[in-house]
mmCIF file of C-alpha atoms and ligand atoms in Angstrom:
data_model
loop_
_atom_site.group_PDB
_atom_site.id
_atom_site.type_symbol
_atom_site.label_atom_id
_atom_site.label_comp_id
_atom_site.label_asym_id
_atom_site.label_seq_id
_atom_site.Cartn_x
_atom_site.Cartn_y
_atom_site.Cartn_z
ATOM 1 C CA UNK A 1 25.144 -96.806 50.291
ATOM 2 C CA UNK A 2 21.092 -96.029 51.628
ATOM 3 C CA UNK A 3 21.098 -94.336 54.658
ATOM 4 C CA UNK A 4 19.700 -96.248 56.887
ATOM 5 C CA UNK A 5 16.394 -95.316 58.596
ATOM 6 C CA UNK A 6 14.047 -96.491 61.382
ATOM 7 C CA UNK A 7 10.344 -96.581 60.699
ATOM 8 C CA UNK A 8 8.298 -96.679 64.395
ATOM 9 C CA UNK A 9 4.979 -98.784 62.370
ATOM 10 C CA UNK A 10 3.644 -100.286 59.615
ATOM 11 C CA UNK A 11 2.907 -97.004 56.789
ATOM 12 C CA UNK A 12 0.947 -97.733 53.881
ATOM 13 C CA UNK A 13 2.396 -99.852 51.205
ATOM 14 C CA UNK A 14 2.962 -97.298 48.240
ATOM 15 C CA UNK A 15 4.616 -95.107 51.211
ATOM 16 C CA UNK A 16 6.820 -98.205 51.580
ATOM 17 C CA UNK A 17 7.753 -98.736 48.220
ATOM 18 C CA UNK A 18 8.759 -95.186 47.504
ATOM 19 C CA UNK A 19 10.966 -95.593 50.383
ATOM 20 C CA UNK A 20 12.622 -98.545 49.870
ATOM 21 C CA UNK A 21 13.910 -96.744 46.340
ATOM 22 C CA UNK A 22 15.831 -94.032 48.640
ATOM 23 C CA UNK A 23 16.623 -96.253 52.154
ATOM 24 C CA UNK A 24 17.784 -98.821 54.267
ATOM 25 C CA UNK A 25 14.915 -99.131 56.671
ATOM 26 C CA UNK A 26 13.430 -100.926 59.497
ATOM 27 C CA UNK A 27 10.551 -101.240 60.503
ATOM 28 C CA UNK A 28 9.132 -102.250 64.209
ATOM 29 C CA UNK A 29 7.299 -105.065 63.177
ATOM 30 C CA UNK A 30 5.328 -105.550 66.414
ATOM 31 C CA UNK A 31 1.173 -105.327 66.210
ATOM 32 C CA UNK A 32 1.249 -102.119 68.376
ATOM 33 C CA UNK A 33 2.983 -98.789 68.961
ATOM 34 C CA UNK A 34 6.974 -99.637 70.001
ATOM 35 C CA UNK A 35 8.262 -98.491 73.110
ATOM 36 C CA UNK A 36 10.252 -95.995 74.000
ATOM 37 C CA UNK A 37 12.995 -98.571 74.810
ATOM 38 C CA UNK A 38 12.898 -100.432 71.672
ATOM 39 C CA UNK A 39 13.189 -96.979 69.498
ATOM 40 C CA UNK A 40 16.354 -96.520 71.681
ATOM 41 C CA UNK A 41 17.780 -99.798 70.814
ATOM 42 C CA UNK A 42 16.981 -99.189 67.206
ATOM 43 C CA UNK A 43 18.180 -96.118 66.554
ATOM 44 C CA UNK A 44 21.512 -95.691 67.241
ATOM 45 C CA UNK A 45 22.629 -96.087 64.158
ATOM 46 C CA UNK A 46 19.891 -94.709 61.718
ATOM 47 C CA UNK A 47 20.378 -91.258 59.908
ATOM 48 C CA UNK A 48 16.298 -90.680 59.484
ATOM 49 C CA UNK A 49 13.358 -91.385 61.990
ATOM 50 C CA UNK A 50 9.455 -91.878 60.559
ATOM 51 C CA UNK A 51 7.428 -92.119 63.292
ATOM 52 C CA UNK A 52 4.301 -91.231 64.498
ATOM 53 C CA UNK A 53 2.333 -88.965 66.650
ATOM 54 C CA UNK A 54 2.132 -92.268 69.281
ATOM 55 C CA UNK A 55 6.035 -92.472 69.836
ATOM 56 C CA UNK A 56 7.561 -90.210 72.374
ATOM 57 C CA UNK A 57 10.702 -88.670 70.582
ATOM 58 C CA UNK A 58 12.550 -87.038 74.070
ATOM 59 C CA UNK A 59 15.814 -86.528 74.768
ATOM 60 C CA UNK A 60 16.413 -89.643 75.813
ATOM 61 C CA UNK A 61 15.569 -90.914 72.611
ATOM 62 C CA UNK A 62 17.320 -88.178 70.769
ATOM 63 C CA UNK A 63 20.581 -88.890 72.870
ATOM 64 C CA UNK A 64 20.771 -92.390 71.746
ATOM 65 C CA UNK A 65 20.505 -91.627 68.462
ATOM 66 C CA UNK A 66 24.575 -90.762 67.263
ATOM 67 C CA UNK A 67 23.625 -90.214 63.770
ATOM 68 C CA UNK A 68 20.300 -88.884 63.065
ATOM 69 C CA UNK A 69 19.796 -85.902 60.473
ATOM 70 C CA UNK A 70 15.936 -85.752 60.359
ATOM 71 C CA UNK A 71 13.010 -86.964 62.342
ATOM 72 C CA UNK A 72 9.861 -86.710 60.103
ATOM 73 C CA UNK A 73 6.178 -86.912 62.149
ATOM 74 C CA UNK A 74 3.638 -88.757 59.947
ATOM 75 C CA UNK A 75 1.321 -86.295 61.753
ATOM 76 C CA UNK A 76 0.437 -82.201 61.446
ATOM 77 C CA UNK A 77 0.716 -82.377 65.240
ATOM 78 C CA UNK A 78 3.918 -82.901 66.720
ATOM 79 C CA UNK A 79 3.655 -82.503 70.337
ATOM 80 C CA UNK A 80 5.365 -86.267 70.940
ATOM 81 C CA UNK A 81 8.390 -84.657 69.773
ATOM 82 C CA UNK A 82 10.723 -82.841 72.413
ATOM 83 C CA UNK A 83 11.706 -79.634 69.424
ATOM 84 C CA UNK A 84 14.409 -77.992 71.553
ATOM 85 C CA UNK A 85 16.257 -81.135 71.747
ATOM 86 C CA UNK A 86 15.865 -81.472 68.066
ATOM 87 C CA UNK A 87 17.335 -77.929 67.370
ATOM 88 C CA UNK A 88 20.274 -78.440 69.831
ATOM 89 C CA UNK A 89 21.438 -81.331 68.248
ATOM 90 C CA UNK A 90 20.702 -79.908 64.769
ATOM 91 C CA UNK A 91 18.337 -82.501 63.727
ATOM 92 C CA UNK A 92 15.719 -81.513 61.229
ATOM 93 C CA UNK A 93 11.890 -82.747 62.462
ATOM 94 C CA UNK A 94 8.990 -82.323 60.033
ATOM 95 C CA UNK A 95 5.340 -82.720 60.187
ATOM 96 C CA UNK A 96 2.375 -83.369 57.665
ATOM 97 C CA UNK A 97 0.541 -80.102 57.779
ATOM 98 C CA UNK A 98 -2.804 -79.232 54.769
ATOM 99 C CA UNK A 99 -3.349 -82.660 53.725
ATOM 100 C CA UNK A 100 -5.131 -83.660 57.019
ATOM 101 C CA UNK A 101 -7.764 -80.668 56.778
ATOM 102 C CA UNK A 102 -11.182 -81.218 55.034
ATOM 103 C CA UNK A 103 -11.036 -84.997 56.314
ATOM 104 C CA UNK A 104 -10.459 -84.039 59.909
ATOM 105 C CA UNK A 105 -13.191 -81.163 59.609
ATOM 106 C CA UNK A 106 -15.278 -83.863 58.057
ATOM 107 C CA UNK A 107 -14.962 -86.150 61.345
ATOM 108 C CA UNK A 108 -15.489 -82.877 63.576
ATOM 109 C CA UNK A 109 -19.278 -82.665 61.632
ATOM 110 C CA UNK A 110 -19.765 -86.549 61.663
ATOM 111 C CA UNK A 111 -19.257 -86.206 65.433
ATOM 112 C CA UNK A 112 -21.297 -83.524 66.415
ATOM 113 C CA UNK A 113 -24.505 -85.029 64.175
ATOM 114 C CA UNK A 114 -23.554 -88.200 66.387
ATOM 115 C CA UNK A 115 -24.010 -86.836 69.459
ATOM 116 C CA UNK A 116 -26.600 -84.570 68.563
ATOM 117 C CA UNK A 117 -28.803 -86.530 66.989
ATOM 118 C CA UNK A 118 -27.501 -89.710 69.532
ATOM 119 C CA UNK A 119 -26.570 -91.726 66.665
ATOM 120 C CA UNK A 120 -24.510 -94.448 68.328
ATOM 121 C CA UNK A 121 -26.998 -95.367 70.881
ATOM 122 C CA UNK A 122 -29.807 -95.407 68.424
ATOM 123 C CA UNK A 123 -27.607 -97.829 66.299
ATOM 124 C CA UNK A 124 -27.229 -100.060 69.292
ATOM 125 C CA UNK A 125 -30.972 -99.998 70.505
ATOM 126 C CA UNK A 126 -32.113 -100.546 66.947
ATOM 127 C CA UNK A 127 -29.368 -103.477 66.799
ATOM 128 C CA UNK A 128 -30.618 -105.084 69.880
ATOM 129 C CA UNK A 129 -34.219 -105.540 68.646
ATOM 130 C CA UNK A 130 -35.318 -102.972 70.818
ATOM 131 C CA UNK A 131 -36.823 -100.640 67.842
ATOM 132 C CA UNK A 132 -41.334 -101.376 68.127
ATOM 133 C CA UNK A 133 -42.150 -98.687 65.715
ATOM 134 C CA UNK A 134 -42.129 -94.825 65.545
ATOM 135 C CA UNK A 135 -42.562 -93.202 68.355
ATOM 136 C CA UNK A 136 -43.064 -89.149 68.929
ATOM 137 C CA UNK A 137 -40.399 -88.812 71.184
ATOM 138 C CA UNK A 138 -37.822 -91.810 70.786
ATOM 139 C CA UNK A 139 -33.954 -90.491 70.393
ATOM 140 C CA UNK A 140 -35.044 -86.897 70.933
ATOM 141 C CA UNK A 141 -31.628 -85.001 70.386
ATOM 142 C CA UNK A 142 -30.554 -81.907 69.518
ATOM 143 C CA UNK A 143 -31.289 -79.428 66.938
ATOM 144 C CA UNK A 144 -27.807 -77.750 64.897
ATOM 145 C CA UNK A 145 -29.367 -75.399 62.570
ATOM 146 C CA UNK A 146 -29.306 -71.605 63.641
ATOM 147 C CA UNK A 147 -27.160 -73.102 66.594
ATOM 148 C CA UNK A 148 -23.857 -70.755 67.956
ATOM 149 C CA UNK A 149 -21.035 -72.784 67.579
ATOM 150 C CA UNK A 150 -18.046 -72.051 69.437
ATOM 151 C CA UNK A 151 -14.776 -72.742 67.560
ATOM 152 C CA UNK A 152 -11.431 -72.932 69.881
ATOM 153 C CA UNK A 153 -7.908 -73.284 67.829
ATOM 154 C CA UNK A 154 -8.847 -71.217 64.398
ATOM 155 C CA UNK A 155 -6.084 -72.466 62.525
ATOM 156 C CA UNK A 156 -7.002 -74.933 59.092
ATOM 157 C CA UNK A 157 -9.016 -77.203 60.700
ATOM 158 C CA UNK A 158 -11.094 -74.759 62.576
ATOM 159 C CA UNK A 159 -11.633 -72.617 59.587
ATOM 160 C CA UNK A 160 -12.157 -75.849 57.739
ATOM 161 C CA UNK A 161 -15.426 -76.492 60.422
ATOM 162 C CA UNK A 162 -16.402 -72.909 59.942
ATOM 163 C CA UNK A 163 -16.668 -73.393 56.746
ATOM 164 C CA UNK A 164 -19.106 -75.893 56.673
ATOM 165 C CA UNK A 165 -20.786 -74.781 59.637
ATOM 166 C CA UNK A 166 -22.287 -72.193 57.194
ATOM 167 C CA UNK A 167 -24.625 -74.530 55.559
ATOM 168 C CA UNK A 168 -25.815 -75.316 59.183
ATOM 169 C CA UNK A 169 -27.194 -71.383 58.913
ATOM 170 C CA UNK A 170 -24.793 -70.777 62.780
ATOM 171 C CA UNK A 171 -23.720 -67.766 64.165
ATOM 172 C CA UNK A 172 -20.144 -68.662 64.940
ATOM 173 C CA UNK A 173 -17.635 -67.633 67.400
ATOM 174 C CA UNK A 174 -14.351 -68.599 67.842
ATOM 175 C CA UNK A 175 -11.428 -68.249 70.373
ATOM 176 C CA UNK A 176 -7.296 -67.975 69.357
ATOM 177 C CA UNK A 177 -4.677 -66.727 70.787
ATOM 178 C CA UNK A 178 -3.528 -65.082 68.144
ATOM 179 C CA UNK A 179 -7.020 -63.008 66.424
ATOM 180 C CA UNK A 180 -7.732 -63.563 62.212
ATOM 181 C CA UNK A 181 -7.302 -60.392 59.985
ATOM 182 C CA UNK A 182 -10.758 -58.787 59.511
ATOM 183 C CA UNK A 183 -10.968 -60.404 55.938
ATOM 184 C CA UNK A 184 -10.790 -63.608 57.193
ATOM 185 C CA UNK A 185 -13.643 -63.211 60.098
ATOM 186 C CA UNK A 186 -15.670 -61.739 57.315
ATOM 187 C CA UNK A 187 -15.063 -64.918 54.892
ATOM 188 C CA UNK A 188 -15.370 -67.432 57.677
ATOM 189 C CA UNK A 189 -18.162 -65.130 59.067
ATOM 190 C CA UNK A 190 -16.610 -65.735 62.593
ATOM 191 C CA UNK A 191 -16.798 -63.345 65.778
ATOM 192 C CA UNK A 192 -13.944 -63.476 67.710
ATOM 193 C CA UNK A 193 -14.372 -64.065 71.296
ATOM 194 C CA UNK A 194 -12.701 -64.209 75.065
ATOM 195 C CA UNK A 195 -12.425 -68.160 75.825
ATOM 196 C CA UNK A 196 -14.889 -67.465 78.643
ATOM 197 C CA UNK A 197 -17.535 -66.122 76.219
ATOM 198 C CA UNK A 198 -17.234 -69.173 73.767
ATOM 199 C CA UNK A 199 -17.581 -71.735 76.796
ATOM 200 C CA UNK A 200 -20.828 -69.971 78.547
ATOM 201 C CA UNK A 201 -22.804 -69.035 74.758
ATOM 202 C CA UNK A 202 -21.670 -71.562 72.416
ATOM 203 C CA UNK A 203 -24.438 -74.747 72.191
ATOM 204 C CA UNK A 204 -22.093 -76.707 70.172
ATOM 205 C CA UNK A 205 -18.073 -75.875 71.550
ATOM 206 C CA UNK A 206 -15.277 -77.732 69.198
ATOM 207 C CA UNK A 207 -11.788 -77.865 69.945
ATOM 208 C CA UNK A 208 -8.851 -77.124 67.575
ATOM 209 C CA UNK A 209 -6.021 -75.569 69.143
ATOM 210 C CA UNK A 210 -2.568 -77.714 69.060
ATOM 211 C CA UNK A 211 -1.432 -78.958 72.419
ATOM 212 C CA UNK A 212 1.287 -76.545 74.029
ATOM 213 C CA UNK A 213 2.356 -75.958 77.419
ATOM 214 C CA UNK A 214 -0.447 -72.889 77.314
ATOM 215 C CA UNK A 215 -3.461 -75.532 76.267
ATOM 216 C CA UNK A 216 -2.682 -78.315 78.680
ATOM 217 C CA UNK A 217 -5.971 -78.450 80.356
ATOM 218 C CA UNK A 218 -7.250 -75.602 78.904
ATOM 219 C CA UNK A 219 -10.475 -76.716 78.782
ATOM 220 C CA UNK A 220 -10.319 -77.103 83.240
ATOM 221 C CA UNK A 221 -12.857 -77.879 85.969
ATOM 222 C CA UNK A 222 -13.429 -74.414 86.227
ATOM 223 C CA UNK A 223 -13.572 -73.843 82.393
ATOM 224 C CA UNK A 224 -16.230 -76.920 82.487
ATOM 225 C CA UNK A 225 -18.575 -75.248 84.915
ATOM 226 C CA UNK A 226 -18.854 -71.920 82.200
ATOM 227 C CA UNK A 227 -20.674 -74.557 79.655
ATOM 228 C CA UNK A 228 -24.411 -74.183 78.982
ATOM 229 C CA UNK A 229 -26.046 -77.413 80.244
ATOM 230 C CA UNK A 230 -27.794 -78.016 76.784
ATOM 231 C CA UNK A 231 -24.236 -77.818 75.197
ATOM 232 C CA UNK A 232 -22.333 -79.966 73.030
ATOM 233 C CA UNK A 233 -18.326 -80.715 73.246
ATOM 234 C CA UNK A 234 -16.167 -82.030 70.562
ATOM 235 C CA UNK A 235 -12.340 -82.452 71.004
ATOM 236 C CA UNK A 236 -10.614 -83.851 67.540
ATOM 237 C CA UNK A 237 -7.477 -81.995 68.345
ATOM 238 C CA UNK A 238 -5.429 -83.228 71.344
ATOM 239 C CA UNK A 239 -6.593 -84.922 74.559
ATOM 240 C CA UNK A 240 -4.569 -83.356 77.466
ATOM 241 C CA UNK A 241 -6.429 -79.766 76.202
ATOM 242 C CA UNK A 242 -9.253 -81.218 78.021
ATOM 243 C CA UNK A 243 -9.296 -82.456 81.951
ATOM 244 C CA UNK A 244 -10.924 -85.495 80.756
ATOM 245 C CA UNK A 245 -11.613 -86.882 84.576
ATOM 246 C CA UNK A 246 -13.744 -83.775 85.319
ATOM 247 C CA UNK A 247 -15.477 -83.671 82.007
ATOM 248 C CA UNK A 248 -16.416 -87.743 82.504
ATOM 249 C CA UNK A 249 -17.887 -86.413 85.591
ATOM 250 C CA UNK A 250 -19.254 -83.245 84.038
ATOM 251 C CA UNK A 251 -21.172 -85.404 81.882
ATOM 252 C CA UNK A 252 -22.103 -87.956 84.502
ATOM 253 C CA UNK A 253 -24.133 -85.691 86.587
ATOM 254 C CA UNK A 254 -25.739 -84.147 83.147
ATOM 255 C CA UNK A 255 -23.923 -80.290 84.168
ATOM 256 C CA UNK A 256 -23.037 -80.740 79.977
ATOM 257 C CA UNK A 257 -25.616 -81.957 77.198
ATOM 258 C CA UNK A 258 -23.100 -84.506 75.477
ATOM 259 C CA UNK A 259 -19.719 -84.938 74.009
ATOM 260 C CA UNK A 260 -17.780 -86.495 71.015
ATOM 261 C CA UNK A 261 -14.017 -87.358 71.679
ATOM 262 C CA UNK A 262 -11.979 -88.817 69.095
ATOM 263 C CA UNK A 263 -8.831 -88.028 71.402
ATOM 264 C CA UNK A 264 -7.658 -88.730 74.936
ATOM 265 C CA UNK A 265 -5.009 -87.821 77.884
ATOM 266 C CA UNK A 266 -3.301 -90.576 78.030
ATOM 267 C CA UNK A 267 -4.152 -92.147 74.754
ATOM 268 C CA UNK A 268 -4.867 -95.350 74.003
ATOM 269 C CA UNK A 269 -6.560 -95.293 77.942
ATOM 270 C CA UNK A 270 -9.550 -93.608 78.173
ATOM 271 C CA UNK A 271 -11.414 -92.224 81.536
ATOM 272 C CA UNK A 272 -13.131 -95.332 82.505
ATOM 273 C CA UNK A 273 -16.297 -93.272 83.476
ATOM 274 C CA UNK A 274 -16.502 -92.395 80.384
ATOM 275 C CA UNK A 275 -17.044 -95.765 78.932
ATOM 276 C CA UNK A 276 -20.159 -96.447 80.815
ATOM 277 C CA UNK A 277 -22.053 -93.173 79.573
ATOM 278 C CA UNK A 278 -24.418 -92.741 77.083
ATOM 279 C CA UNK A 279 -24.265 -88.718 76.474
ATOM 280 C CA UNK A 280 -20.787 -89.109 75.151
ATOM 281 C CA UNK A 281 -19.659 -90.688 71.836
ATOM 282 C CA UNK A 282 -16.137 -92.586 71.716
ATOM 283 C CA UNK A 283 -13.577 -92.959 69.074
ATOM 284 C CA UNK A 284 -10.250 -94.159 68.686
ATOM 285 C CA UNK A 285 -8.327 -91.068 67.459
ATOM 286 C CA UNK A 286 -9.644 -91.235 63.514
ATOM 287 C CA UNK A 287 -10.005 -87.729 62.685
ATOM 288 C CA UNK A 288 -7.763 -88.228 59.492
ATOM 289 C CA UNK A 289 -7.965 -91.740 58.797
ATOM 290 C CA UNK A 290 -9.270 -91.973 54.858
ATOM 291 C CA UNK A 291 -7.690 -93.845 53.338
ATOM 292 C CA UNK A 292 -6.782 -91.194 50.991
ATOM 293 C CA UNK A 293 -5.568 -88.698 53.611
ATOM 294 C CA UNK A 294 -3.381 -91.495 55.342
ATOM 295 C CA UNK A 295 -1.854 -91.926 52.525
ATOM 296 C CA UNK A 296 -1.168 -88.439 51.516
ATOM 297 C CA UNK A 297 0.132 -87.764 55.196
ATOM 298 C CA UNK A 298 2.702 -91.065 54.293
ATOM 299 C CA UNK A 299 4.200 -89.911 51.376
ATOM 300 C CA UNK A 300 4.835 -86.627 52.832
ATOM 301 C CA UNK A 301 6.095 -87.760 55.709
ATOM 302 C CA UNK A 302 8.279 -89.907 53.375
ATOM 303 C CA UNK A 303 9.389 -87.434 51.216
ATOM 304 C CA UNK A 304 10.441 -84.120 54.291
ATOM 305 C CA UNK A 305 12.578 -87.599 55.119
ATOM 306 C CA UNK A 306 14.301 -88.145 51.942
ATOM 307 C CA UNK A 307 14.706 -84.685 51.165
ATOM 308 C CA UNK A 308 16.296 -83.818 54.881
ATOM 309 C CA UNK A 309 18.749 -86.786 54.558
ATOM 310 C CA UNK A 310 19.483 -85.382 50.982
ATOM 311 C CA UNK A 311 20.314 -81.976 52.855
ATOM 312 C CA UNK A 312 17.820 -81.002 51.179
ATOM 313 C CA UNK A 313 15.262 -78.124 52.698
ATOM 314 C CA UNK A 314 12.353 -80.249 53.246
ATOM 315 C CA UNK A 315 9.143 -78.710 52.350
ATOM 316 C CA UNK A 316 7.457 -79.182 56.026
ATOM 317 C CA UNK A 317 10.290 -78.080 58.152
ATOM 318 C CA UNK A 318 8.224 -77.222 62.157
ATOM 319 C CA UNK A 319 9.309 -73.940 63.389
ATOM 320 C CA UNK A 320 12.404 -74.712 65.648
HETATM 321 C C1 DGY B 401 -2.404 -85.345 63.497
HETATM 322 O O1 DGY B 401 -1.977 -85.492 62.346
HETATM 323 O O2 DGY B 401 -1.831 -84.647 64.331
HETATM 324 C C2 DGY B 401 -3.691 -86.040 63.850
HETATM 325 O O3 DGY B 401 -3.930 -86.091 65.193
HETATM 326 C C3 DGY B 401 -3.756 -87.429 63.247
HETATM 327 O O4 DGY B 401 -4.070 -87.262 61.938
#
């Protein structure tokens, strides 16, 4: 017999397929994230969880589940998951860490060209018929060549920005708990800084660090005073880093240039100040959605499962 398995969304189909060879699965068929209650009814009796980073795996959850062996994230981030409640009740949970990378550093560089250059609201003014020929100073925005950019969270995706921050000619700076060997600041040609530093010299400040007890609202009120006024902030990584109700307001009274935010505190809301302002681009948490990334992310995902249920040692086993 299959062991049976619960699947919290649609996945992509070839993820499906390769499934259905190895389980018995269900899927919540509903057009939008389940809830916590109906992963509780459903689970009871499955031996393998795929979810994703939107489904709150706590202990409630984890209590109602008698049988489950392995509860694999379709996500490198797996804050949604409550790990010490894993590990007490010897359930496996896995992530999809490396294959997310270039296209999430990609997004990190398509956001800060669309706030600095004010892409989106050019779009819109040039859609509304508003555009009556060049003009010397229409959409004046910001310059990112030769610019300091201030990397927080140098893990793969912040190296992954460095990278191709070095085309952009920037001095770089970066902030970690945890400081790179001196080979690697000399190959990502990045200065290690306090936190402090980065906020009050960086013009363009991007946000990589995972979202721990320690980051929760790392980025403050008080942290959001230390930013240059002509400065730029991205956040691709988690939303509750940021205090996103004093940054909307940060950015309302102009104290910070712009911002790009493809992720949110209490995700899918967003600050509804922030809708109505123009110095901040929007979007709805995208930073690995290629289609060939998603799909990568799937099949691993799919795979830690099969091999956990198999008893295997599944290739992305999270630190317990
Ligand atoms: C992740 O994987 O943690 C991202 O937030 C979504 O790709």
């Amino acid at each position: 017999m299959k062991p049976k398995v619960l699947i919290t969304r649609k996945i992509l189909a070839e993820a499906l397929d390769y499934l259905k060879e190895h389980v018995d699965y269900e899927i919540c068929t509903a057009d939008r994230n389940p809830t916590k209650q109906e992963i509780i009814e459903k689970i009871a009796d499955k031996e393998g969880l795929l979810c994703l980073l939107t489904d709150t795996i706590d202990k409630e959850v984890i209590d109602s589940a008698r049988s489950l062996k392995i509860i694999a994230n379709c996500a490198v981030g797996y804050d949604n998951i409550d790990i010490k409640e894993a590990k007490k009740r010897g359930i496996l949970v896995t992530n999809t860490p490396g294959v997310l990378t270039e296209t999430t550093a990609d997004l990190t560089w398509a956001l800060i060209f669309a706030v600095a250059r004010r892409i989106p609201e050019a779009d819109r003014f040039t859609r509304e018929k508003k555009f009556r020929g060049w003009e010397l100073d229409l959409f004046l925005g910001k310059e990112i060549t030769g610019k300091c950019l201030g990397i927080i969270g140098m893990g793969r995706i912040g190296k992954a920005v460095a990278l191709r921050a070095q085309s952009f000619r920037m001095k770089i700076i970066y902030s970690d708990p945890q400081r790179l060997a001196p080979e690697e600041e000399k190959k990502y040609k990045a200065t290690f800084v306090p936190l402090d530093e980065l906020l009050s010299s960086a013009d363009i400040i991007t946000i990589h660090a995972t979202l721990t007890p320690e980051s929760l609202h790392l980025i403050s009120r008080e942290k959001i005073q230390l930013i240059q006024k002509d400065a730029i902030l991205i956040n691709v990584a988690r939303g509750p880093i940021v205090d996103e109700k004093s940054l909307a307001e940060a950015l309302e009274r102009n104290q910070i240039w712009g911002a790009g935010l493809d992720v949110y505190e209490r995700e899918p809301d967003v600050e509804d100040k922030l809708l109505s302002l123009e110095n901040v681009v929007l979007l709805p948490h995208i930073g690995s959605a290629s289609y060939e990334t998603r799909l990568k992310m799937a099949m691993m995902a799919a795979r830690n499962l099969i091999q956990g249920l198999r008893g295997e040692h599944p290739d992305n086993l999270v630190p317990w």
